[in-house]
Amino acid sequence: MDILDILKERILVLDGAMGTMIQRYDLSEDDFRNDELKDHKIPLKGNNDLLSVTRPDVIKEIHAAYFEAGADIIETNTFGSTWVAQADYELEDWVYRINYESAKIAKEVAVEFTSNNPDKPRFVAGSMGPTNRLASMSPNVNDPGYRAITFDQLLEAFGNQAKALLDGGADILLVETITDTLNSKAALMAIDQIAEERGIRIPIMVSGTITDASGRILSGQNTEAFLISVSHLDLLSIGLNCALGARELKPYLNTLSSKSDFNISAHPNAGLPNEFGEYDETPEDMVSQIKEFLDDGLINIIGGCCGTTPDHIKAIADLASNYPPRSKSKEVAV
């Protein structure tokens, strides 16, 4: 069944945090290496995307846990799998393999769960994170005109990532945690070029990140400007994730829902981080806030970001099953 048809019938549930779950395994440096990397001179612990190659069993278990919790869509373990991000580990040459294997693992789990319950098809979203370099802002306060990366470099990086994710079996591409819209436009152009080259339609989810109470992403756009900037493509969904908890995210989801004909997604953090950088919000606390999204008819796709676990996703899935999806024609007061 096509995902667009399903979205007309019910709210779909996205998975939760990958990093939060990986931390539970208490992995060592050796887990991030295999025979090919045993003599790699750069420490690799913390390069979680690499685990799709070196510890695929861990990643597969996490995907399965989220599907068991009720997720319809899982994200590939590829948030930092462009050569831009992997350059920190001198693993630029591993980018295709990391993305391909990550998508392949996720697809295998999705196929297994779909086979066991054909009435609830499962989907894989290829996660394409923002990279660690911004195209529209300088990292040097003394040289505001300097850029650490060019648009063409980002176009190449995202293009290579997207091709590998699709080759590995991703059903959707998720351009997420957008802090700089220019970066995301490079990703969207790369995906559009691949769709044209291959003669296929690629469902695209786009998710921005409001970084503070000003209601703007890091590069300065407010929510409506962000929406306008990425609306040149026929997106599967547009939404917001990360940085904020559900309560803080709601006003900006109102804006998207009232001004967009796309499906609306949200995967907020489990509240705001405490002084130790940890997330304390329980599943019960989180769903009490997400219930307001659903009561107001704002959402088509809902999930979790930093700090969320299968317990959070189960609580969200149980709640969402009681609500119809947002109607695209519905006007919501901002």
GROMACS .gro file of C-alpha atoms in nm:
model
  334
    1MET     CA    1   0.000   0.000   0.000
    2ASP     CA    2   0.132   0.345  -0.091
    3ILE     CA    3   0.234   0.561   0.203
    4LEU     CA    4   0.032   0.854   0.067
    5ASP     CA    5  -0.284   0.645   0.085
    6ILE     CA    6  -0.206   0.535   0.440
    7LEU     CA    7  -0.148   0.895   0.548
    8LYS     CA    8  -0.505   0.976   0.445
    9GLU     CA    9  -0.633   0.708   0.680
   10ARG     CA   10  -0.426   0.739   0.995
   11ILE     CA   11  -0.142   0.913   1.173
   12LEU     CA   12   0.190   0.742   1.108
   13VAL     CA   13   0.444   0.693   1.384
   14LEU     CA   14   0.813   0.765   1.336
   15ASP     CA   15   1.075   0.601   1.557
   16GLY     CA   16   1.275   0.762   1.840
   17ALA     CA   17   1.638   0.842   1.908
   18MET     CA   18   1.913   0.622   1.773
   19GLY     CA   19   2.194   0.772   1.982
   20THR     CA   20   2.001   0.735   2.307
   21MET     CA   21   1.958   0.365   2.239
   22ILE     CA   22   2.319   0.310   2.130
   23GLN     CA   23   2.437   0.458   2.462
   24ARG     CA   24   2.256   0.176   2.643
   25TYR     CA   25   2.493  -0.078   2.487
   26ASP     CA   26   2.800   0.076   2.657
   27LEU     CA   27   3.013   0.011   2.348
   28SER     CA   28   3.392   0.041   2.341
   29GLU     CA   29   3.635   0.160   2.076
   30ASP     CA   30   3.667  -0.198   1.950
   31ASP     CA   31   3.296  -0.204   1.861
   32PHE     CA   32   3.356   0.078   1.614
   33ARG     CA   33   3.629  -0.114   1.433
   34ASN     CA   34   3.654  -0.423   1.217
   35ASP     CA   35   3.953  -0.590   1.052
   36GLU     CA   36   3.973  -0.316   0.792
   37LEU     CA   37   3.978  -0.046   1.057
   38LYS     CA   38   4.185  -0.212   1.327
   39ASP     CA   39   4.483   0.014   1.253
   40HIS     CA   40   4.289   0.332   1.173
   41LYS     CA   41   4.480   0.615   1.343
   42ILE     CA   42   4.176   0.826   1.436
   43PRO     CA   43   3.962   0.725   1.739
   44LEU     CA   44   3.625   0.605   1.607
   45LYS     CA   45   3.417   0.570   1.921
   46GLY     CA   46   3.121   0.803   1.891
   47ASN     CA   47   3.092   0.767   1.513
   48ASN     CA   48   2.761   0.589   1.560
   49ASP     CA   49   2.683   0.562   1.189
   50LEU     CA   50   2.984   0.335   1.148
   51LEU     CA   51   2.815   0.073   1.367
   52SER     CA   52   2.598  -0.021   1.070
   53VAL     CA   53   2.915  -0.179   0.931
   54THR     CA   54   3.098  -0.291   1.246
   55ARG     CA   55   2.803  -0.386   1.473
   56PRO     CA   56   2.500  -0.434   1.249
   57ASP     CA   57   2.344  -0.657   1.515
   58VAL     CA   58   2.311  -0.360   1.751
   59ILE     CA   59   2.148  -0.139   1.489
   60LYS     CA   60   1.912  -0.416   1.383
   61GLU     CA   61   1.802  -0.471   1.745
   62ILE     CA   62   1.727  -0.099   1.786
   63HIS     CA   63   1.521  -0.087   1.466
   64ALA     CA   64   1.326  -0.393   1.576
   65ALA     CA   65   1.260  -0.244   1.919
   66TYR     CA   66   1.103   0.064   1.761
   67PHE     CA   67   0.887  -0.143   1.528
   68GLU     CA   68   0.778  -0.356   1.825
   69ALA     CA   69   0.681  -0.032   2.000
   70GLY     CA   70   0.447   0.058   1.715
   71ALA     CA   71   0.655   0.267   1.476
   72ASP     CA   72   0.549   0.270   1.112
   73ILE     CA   73   0.868   0.440   0.991
   74ILE     CA   74   1.224   0.387   1.111
   75GLU     CA   75   1.516   0.613   1.027
   76THR     CA   76   1.842   0.475   0.897
   77ASN     CA   77   2.151   0.512   1.114
   78THR     CA   78   2.299   0.773   0.880
   79PHE     CA   79   2.248   1.114   1.043
   80GLY     CA   80   2.615   1.202   0.990
   81SER     CA   81   2.693   0.988   0.685
   82THR     CA   82   2.810   1.248   0.436
   83TRP     CA   83   3.176   1.288   0.352
   84VAL     CA   84   3.150   1.630   0.516
   85ALA     CA   85   3.081   1.478   0.858
   86GLN     CA   86   3.288   1.163   0.809
   87ALA     CA   87   3.594   1.375   0.728
   88ASP     CA   88   3.632   1.424   1.104
   89TYR     CA   89   3.719   1.054   1.122
   90GLU     CA   90   3.905   1.041   0.789
   91LEU     CA   91   3.641   0.800   0.660
   92GLU     CA   92   3.525   0.989   0.352
   93ASP     CA   93   3.580   0.676   0.142
   94TRP     CA   94   3.338   0.479   0.360
   95VAL     CA   95   3.035   0.699   0.293
   96TYR     CA   96   2.866   0.483   0.030
   97ARG     CA   97   2.917   0.168   0.233
   98ILE     CA   98   2.786   0.318   0.557
   99ASN     CA   99   2.472   0.452   0.392
  100TYR     CA  100   2.409   0.141   0.186
  101GLU     CA  101   2.453  -0.098   0.478
  102SER     CA  102   2.242   0.122   0.707
  103ALA     CA  103   1.953   0.125   0.461
  104LYS     CA  104   1.991  -0.247   0.392
  105ILE     CA  105   1.973  -0.333   0.763
  106ALA     CA  106   1.668  -0.114   0.820
  107LYS     CA  107   1.493  -0.253   0.513
  108GLU     CA  108   1.551  -0.611   0.622
  109VAL     CA  109   1.384  -0.540   0.957
  110ALA     CA  110   1.099  -0.350   0.790
  111VAL     CA  111   1.032  -0.635   0.547
  112GLU     CA  112   1.028  -0.885   0.832
  113PHE     CA  113   0.774  -0.686   1.033
  114THR     CA  114   0.558  -0.617   0.728
  115SER     CA  115   0.557  -0.986   0.640
  116ASN     CA  116   0.439  -1.072   0.990
  117ASN     CA  117   0.165  -0.809   0.976
  118PRO     CA  118   0.078  -0.707   0.617
  119ASP     CA  119  -0.202  -0.482   0.741
  120LYS     CA  120   0.061  -0.256   0.899
  121PRO     CA  121   0.330  -0.198   0.636
  122ARG     CA  122   0.661  -0.062   0.768
  123PHE     CA  123   0.878   0.194   0.594
  124VAL     CA  124   1.241   0.306   0.597
  125ALA     CA  125   1.336   0.673   0.593
  126GLY     CA  126   1.692   0.748   0.488
  127SER     CA  127   1.816   0.999   0.745
  128MET     CA  128   2.010   1.291   0.596
  129GLY     CA  129   2.138   1.517   0.872
  130PRO     CA  130   2.249   1.879   0.837
  131THR     CA  131   2.628   1.814   0.829
  132ASN     CA  132   2.865   2.001   1.060
  133ARG     CA  133   2.927   2.293   0.821
  134LEU     CA  134   2.683   2.570   0.730
  135ALA     CA  135   2.653   2.715   0.381
  136SER     CA  136   2.504   3.049   0.483
  137MET     CA  137   2.698   3.134   0.799
  138SER     CA  138   3.064   3.185   0.878
  139PRO     CA  139   3.226   2.984   1.160
  140ASN     CA  140   3.475   3.271   1.202
  141VAL     CA  141   3.335   3.578   1.378
  142ASN     CA  142   3.629   3.781   1.246
  143ASP     CA  143   3.550   3.691   0.884
  144PRO     CA  144   3.172   3.696   0.829
  145GLY     CA  145   3.210   3.641   0.455
  146TYR     CA  146   3.396   3.313   0.498
  147ARG     CA  147   3.218   2.983   0.437
  148ALA     CA  148   3.347   2.643   0.549
  149ILE     CA  149   3.175   2.473   0.256
  150THR     CA  150   3.022   2.558  -0.080
  151PHE     CA  151   2.677   2.476  -0.214
  152ASP     CA  152   2.831   2.257  -0.485
  153GLN     CA  153   3.022   2.056  -0.225
  154LEU     CA  154   2.703   2.000  -0.029
  155LEU     CA  155   2.520   1.905  -0.347
  156GLU     CA  156   2.782   1.639  -0.416
  157ALA     CA  157   2.787   1.515  -0.056
  158PHE     CA  158   2.410   1.480  -0.026
  159GLY     CA  159   2.387   1.330  -0.373
  160ASN     CA  160   2.632   1.055  -0.282
  161GLN     CA  161   2.446   0.986   0.040
  162ALA     CA  162   2.103   0.978  -0.121
  163LYS     CA  163   2.211   0.738  -0.396
  164ALA     CA  164   2.352   0.491  -0.142
  165LEU     CA  165   2.041   0.512   0.078
  166LEU     CA  166   1.815   0.442  -0.217
  167ASP     CA  167   2.039   0.160  -0.340
  168GLY     CA  168   2.021   0.005   0.008
  169GLY     CA  169   1.641   0.008   0.008
  170ALA     CA  170   1.522   0.334   0.169
  171ASP     CA  171   1.156   0.408   0.085
  172ILE     CA  172   1.172   0.775   0.185
  173LEU     CA  173   1.448   1.031   0.220
  174LEU     CA  174   1.432   1.244   0.535
  175VAL     CA  175   1.621   1.573   0.523
  176GLU     CA  176   1.618   1.646   0.894
  177THR     CA  177   1.730   1.863   1.182
  178ILE     CA  178   1.775   2.153   0.941
  179THR     CA  179   1.965   2.442   1.096
  180ASP     CA  180   2.060   2.609   0.769
  181THR     CA  181   1.802   2.612   0.490
  182LEU     CA  182   2.071   2.651   0.225
  183ASN     CA  183   2.215   2.316   0.329
  184SER     CA  184   1.873   2.158   0.298
  185LYS     CA  185   1.819   2.312  -0.045
  186ALA     CA  186   2.139   2.142  -0.159
  187ALA     CA  187   2.003   1.811  -0.029
  188LEU     CA  188   1.670   1.865  -0.200
  189MET     CA  189   1.835   1.956  -0.530
  190ALA     CA  190   2.050   1.644  -0.510
  191ILE     CA  191   1.745   1.425  -0.449
  192ASP     CA  192   1.554   1.592  -0.731
  193GLN     CA  193   1.842   1.531  -0.971
  194ILE     CA  194   1.858   1.163  -0.874
  195ALA     CA  195   1.482   1.126  -0.922
  196GLU     CA  196   1.515   1.271  -1.271
  197GLU     CA  197   1.819   1.059  -1.358
  198ARG     CA  198   1.653   0.738  -1.242
  199GLY     CA  199   1.304   0.821  -1.362
  200ILE     CA  200   1.152   0.758  -1.020
  201ARG     CA  201   0.946   0.944  -0.762
  202ILE     CA  202   1.127   0.980  -0.429
  203PRO     CA  203   0.907   1.059  -0.128
  204ILE     CA  204   1.080   1.335   0.071
  205MET     CA  205   1.028   1.433   0.431
  206VAL     CA  206   1.175   1.766   0.544
  207SER     CA  207   1.217   1.856   0.911
  208GLY     CA  208   1.359   2.182   1.043
  209THR     CA  209   1.491   2.270   1.385
  210ILE     CA  210   1.378   2.574   1.581
  211THR     CA  211   1.679   2.651   1.797
  212ASP     CA  212   1.536   2.889   2.059
  213ALA     CA  213   1.233   3.085   2.177
  214SER     CA  214   1.269   3.332   1.890
  215GLY     CA  215   1.108   3.072   1.666
  216ARG     CA  216   1.393   3.071   1.417
  217ILE     CA  217   1.630   2.812   1.280
  218LEU     CA  218   2.001   2.872   1.337
  219SER     CA  219   2.055   3.053   1.007
  220GLY     CA  220   1.785   3.304   1.098
  221GLN     CA  221   1.465   3.209   0.918
  222ASN     CA  222   1.137   3.194   1.102
  223THR     CA  223   0.904   2.899   1.054
  224GLU     CA  224   0.703   3.047   0.766
  225ALA     CA  225   1.014   3.157   0.576
  226PHE     CA  226   1.160   2.809   0.619
  227LEU     CA  227   0.839   2.657   0.480
  228ILE     CA  228   0.840   2.885   0.178
  229SER     CA  229   1.207   2.811   0.107
  230VAL     CA  230   1.155   2.437   0.070
  231SER     CA  231   0.808   2.429  -0.084
  232HIS     CA  232   0.929   2.424  -0.445
  233LEU     CA  233   0.921   2.043  -0.436
  234ASP     CA  234   0.619   1.820  -0.384
  235LEU     CA  235   0.713   1.697  -0.036
  236LEU     CA  236   0.565   1.399   0.143
  237SER     CA  237   0.578   1.602   0.464
  238ILE     CA  238   0.726   1.903   0.633
  239GLY     CA  239   0.781   1.931   1.004
  240LEU     CA  240   1.000   2.012   1.300
  241ASN     CA  241   1.227   1.810   1.525
  242CYS     CA  242   1.498   1.833   1.789
  243ALA     CA  243   1.619   2.132   1.998
  244LEU     CA  244   1.284   2.174   2.174
  245GLY     CA  245   1.041   1.958   2.364
  246ALA     CA  246   0.683   1.904   2.250
  247ARG     CA  247   0.536   2.192   2.452
  248GLU     CA  248   0.778   2.445   2.307
  249LEU     CA  249   0.730   2.312   1.954
  250LYS     CA  250   0.354   2.355   1.934
  251PRO     CA  251   0.331   2.723   1.822
  252TYR     CA  252   0.558   2.654   1.527
  253LEU     CA  253   0.364   2.343   1.426
  254ASN     CA  254   0.056   2.564   1.429
  255THR     CA  255   0.226   2.786   1.173
  256LEU     CA  256   0.319   2.496   0.946
  257SER     CA  257  -0.023   2.336   0.972
  258SER     CA  258  -0.210   2.655   0.890
  259LYS     CA  259   0.008   2.755   0.596
  260SER     CA  260   0.108   2.427   0.428
  261ASP     CA  261  -0.075   2.174   0.213
  262PHE     CA  262   0.193   1.913   0.287
  263ASN     CA  263   0.154   1.647   0.554
  264ILE     CA  264   0.287   1.776   0.887
  265SER     CA  265   0.539   1.584   1.098
  266ALA     CA  266   0.693   1.634   1.439
  267HIS     CA  267   0.949   1.440   1.636
  268PRO     CA  268   1.035   1.648   1.943
  269ASN     CA  269   1.291   1.576   2.210
  270ALA     CA  270   1.194   1.420   2.541
  271GLY     CA  271   1.181   1.768   2.691
  272LEU     CA  272   1.480   1.996   2.731
  273PRO     CA  273   1.818   1.860   2.844
  274ASN     CA  274   1.914   1.891   3.210
  275GLU     CA  275   2.246   2.027   3.336
  276PHE     CA  276   2.412   1.697   3.246
  277GLY     CA  277   2.277   1.700   2.890
  278GLU     CA  278   2.031   1.420   2.966
  279TYR     CA  279   1.659   1.405   2.895
  280ASP     CA  280   1.429   1.339   3.188
  281GLU     CA  281   1.084   1.355   3.034
  282THR     CA  282   0.893   1.031   3.083
  283PRO     CA  283   0.670   0.877   2.815
  284GLU     CA  284   0.368   0.987   3.019
  285ASP     CA  285   0.491   1.347   3.036
  286MET     CA  286   0.566   1.354   2.667
  287VAL     CA  287   0.234   1.215   2.545
  288SER     CA  288   0.039   1.457   2.765
  289GLN     CA  289   0.196   1.736   2.559
  290ILE     CA  290   0.168   1.559   2.223
  291LYS     CA  291  -0.201   1.505   2.296
  292GLU     CA  292  -0.243   1.880   2.237
  293PHE     CA  293  -0.104   1.837   1.882
  294LEU     CA  294  -0.360   1.567   1.818
  295ASP     CA  295  -0.651   1.743   1.984
  296ASP     CA  296  -0.589   2.042   1.759
  297GLY     CA  297  -0.552   1.830   1.444
  298LEU     CA  298  -0.197   1.941   1.366
  299ILE     CA  299  -0.024   1.612   1.286
  300ASN     CA  300   0.010   1.347   1.016
  301ILE     CA  301   0.339   1.191   1.131
  302ILE     CA  302   0.457   1.187   1.494
  303GLY     CA  303   0.767   1.043   1.661
  304GLY     CA  304   1.053   1.128   1.893
  305CYS     CA  305   1.400   1.278   1.876
  306CYS     CA  306   1.673   1.313   2.141
  307GLY     CA  307   1.612   1.125   2.462
  308THR     CA  308   1.321   0.920   2.332
  309THR     CA  309   1.314   0.541   2.355
  310PRO     CA  310   1.082   0.257   2.249
  311ASP     CA  311   0.882   0.325   2.566
  312HIS     CA  312   0.819   0.682   2.449
  313ILE     CA  313   0.728   0.563   2.100
  314LYS     CA  314   0.487   0.300   2.234
  315ALA     CA  315   0.308   0.563   2.441
  316ILE     CA  316   0.293   0.796   2.139
  317ALA     CA  317   0.170   0.518   1.908
  318ASP     CA  318  -0.101   0.414   2.154
  319LEU     CA  319  -0.220   0.774   2.180
  320ALA     CA  320  -0.205   0.848   1.806
  321SER     CA  321  -0.415   0.541   1.724
  322ASN     CA  322  -0.714   0.717   1.878
  323TYR     CA  323  -0.698   1.020   1.648
  324PRO     CA  324  -0.759   1.084   1.279
  325PRO     CA  325  -0.479   1.243   1.077
  326ARG     CA  326  -0.469   1.616   1.020
  327SER     CA  327  -0.679   1.728   0.727
  328LYS     CA  328  -0.468   1.930   0.483
  329SER     CA  329  -0.757   2.163   0.415
  330LYS     CA  330  -0.806   2.246   0.781
  331GLU     CA  331  -0.717   2.600   0.881
  332VAL     CA  332  -0.555   2.633   1.221
  333ALA     CA  333  -0.533   2.962   1.406
  334VAL     CA  334  -0.178   3.082   1.460
   0.00000   0.00000   0.00000
